[in-house]
Coordinates of C-alpha atoms in Angstrom, one line a residue:
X10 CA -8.6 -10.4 4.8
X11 CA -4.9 -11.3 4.4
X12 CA -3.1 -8.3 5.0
X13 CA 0.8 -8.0 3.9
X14 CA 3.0 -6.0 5.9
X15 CA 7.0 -4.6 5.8
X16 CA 8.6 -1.5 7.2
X17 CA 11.9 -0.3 7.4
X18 CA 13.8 0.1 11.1
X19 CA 11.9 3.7 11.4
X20 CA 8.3 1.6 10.8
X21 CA 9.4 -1.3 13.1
X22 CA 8.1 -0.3 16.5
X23 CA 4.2 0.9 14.5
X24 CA 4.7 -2.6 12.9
X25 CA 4.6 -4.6 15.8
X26 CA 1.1 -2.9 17.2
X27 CA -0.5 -3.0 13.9
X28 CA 0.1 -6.7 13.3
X29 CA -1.8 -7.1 17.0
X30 CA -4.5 -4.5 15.9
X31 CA -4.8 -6.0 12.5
X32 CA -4.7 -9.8 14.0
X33 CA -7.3 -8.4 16.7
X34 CA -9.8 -7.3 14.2
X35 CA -9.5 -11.0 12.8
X36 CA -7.1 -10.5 9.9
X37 CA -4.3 -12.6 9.1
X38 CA -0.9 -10.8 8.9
X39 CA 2.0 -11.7 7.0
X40 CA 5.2 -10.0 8.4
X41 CA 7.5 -9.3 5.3
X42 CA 10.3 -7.5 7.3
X43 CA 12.7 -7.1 9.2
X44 CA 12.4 -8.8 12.3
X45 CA 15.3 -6.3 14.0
X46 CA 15.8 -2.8 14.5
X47 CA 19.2 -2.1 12.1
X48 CA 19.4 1.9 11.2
X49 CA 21.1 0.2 8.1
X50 CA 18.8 -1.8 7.0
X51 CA 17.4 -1.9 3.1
X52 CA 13.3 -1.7 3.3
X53 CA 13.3 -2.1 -1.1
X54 CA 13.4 -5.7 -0.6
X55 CA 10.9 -5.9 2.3
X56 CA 8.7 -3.6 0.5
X57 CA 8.5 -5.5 -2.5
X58 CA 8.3 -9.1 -1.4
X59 CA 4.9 -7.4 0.6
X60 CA 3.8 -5.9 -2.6
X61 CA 4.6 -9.5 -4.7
X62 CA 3.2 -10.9 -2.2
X63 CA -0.5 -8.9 -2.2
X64 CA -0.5 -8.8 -6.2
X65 CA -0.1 -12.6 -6.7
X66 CA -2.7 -13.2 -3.7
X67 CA -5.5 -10.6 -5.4
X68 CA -4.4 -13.0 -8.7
X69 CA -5.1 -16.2 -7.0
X70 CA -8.5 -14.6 -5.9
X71 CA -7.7 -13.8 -2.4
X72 CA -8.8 -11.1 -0.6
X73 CA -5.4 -8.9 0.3
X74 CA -4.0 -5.7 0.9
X75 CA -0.9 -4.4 2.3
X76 CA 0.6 -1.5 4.4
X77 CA 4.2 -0.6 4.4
X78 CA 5.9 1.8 6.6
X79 CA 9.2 3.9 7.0
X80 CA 10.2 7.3 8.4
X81 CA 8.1 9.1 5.7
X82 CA 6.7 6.7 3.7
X83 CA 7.6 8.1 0.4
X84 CA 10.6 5.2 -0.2
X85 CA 9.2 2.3 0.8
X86 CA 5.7 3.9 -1.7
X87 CA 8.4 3.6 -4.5
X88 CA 9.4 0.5 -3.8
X89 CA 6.7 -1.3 -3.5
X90 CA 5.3 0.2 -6.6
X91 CA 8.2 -0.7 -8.6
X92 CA 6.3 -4.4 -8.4
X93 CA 3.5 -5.1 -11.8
X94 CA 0.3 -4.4 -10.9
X95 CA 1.0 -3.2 -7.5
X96 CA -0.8 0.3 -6.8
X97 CA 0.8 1.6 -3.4
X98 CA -0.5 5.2 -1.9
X99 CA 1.3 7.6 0.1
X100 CA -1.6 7.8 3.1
X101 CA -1.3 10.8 5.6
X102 CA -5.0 11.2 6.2
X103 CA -8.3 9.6 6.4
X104 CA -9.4 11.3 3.2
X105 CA -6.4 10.3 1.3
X106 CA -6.6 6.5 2.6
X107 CA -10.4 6.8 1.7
X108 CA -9.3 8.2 -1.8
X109 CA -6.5 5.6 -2.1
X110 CA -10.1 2.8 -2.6
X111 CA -12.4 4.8 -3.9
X112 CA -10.6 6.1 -6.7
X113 CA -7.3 4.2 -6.9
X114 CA -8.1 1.1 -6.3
X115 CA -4.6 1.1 -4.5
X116 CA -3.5 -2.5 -3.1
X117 CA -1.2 -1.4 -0.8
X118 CA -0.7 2.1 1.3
X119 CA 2.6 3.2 3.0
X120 CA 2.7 5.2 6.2
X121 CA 5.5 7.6 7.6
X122 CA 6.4 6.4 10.7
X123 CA 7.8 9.6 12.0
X124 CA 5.3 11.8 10.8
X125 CA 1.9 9.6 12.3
X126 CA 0.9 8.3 16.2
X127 CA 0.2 4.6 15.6
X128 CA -3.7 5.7 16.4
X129 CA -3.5 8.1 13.9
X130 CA -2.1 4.9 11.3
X131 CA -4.4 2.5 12.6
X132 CA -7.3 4.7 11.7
X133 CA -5.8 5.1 8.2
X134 CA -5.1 1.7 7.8
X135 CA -8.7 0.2 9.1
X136 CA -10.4 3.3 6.6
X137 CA -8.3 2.0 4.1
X138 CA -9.2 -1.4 4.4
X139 CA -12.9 -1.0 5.2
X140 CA -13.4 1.5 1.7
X141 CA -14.1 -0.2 -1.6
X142 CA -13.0 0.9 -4.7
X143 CA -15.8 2.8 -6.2
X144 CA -15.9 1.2 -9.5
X145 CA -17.1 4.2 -11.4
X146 CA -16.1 4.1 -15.3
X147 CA -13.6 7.4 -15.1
X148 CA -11.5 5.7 -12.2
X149 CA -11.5 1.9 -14.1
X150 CA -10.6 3.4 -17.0
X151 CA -7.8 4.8 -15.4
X152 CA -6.3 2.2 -13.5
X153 CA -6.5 0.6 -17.1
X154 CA -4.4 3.3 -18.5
X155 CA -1.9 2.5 -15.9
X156 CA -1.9 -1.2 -16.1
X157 CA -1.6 -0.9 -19.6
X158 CA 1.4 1.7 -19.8
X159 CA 2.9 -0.6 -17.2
X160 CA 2.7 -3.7 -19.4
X161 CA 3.6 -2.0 -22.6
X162 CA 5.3 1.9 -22.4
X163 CA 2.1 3.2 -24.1
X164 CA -1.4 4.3 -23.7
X165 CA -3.8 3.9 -26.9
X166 CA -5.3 7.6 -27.9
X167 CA -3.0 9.3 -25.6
X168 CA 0.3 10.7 -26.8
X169 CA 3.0 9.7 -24.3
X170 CA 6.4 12.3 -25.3

């Protein structure tokens, strides 16, 4: 599987073991950013050139996630759902990076840095990765809701104030 990466300066150091224990386990890894430790750094643009990247992939038929990673996780989540059709998870346990598949169907999770061991975030990351989604009719129906407020600013048969 293809997995997308990026991380702001707090992420970098996790980054750098999970590419090898992602690359280890036989998946390819594409590094979106940065390269350097800068405390000023701006992860939106990482972020969202790793969420691009794993929306057009899953388009073109190939099989792709991503993780992205910063001091608590919660910006880099925005950013990289700012990007159509990408469905990023805020992971802080195995349950919730199970539930991020099963139920979600989310494409990408993002991982506080400061807040995780990187054993804790490579067991997150390889739960997330080995869970499918679940299918079931409530959860499709749902990601359709999204997909289809996304695309338009409504959801037909639901009042949106």
């Amino acid at each position: 599987m293809r997995i997308h990466i990026a991380t702001d300066h707090a992420g970098l150091e996790f980054s750098t073991d999970l590419q090898a224990h992602l690359r280890s386990a036989g998946h390819e890894v594409v590094d979106h950013g940065p390269t350097v430790v800068d405390p000023l750094d701006d992860y939106p643009s990482f972020c969202i050139n790793a969420a691009r990247a794993v929306v057009a992939d899953q388009r073109s038929g190939i099989e792709a996630l991503g993780v992205v990673f910063g001091g608590s996780g919660n910006g880099e989540q925005m950013a990289a759902n700012k990007v159509l059709g990408a469905r990023a998870a805020l992971v802080w346990n195995v349950s919730t990076a199970l539930l991020a598949r099963q139920h979600n169907d989310a494409n990408l999770i993002s991982i506080g840095a400061r807040q995780h061991t990187v054993d804790e975030a490579k067991l997150f990351i390889d739960t997330f990765i080995a869970e499918p989604f679940s299918g079931e009719e409530r959860h499709v129906r749902r990601i359709a809701q999204l997909a289809e407020y996304e695309a338009t600013g409504l959801i037909v048969g639901h009042e949106i104030d």
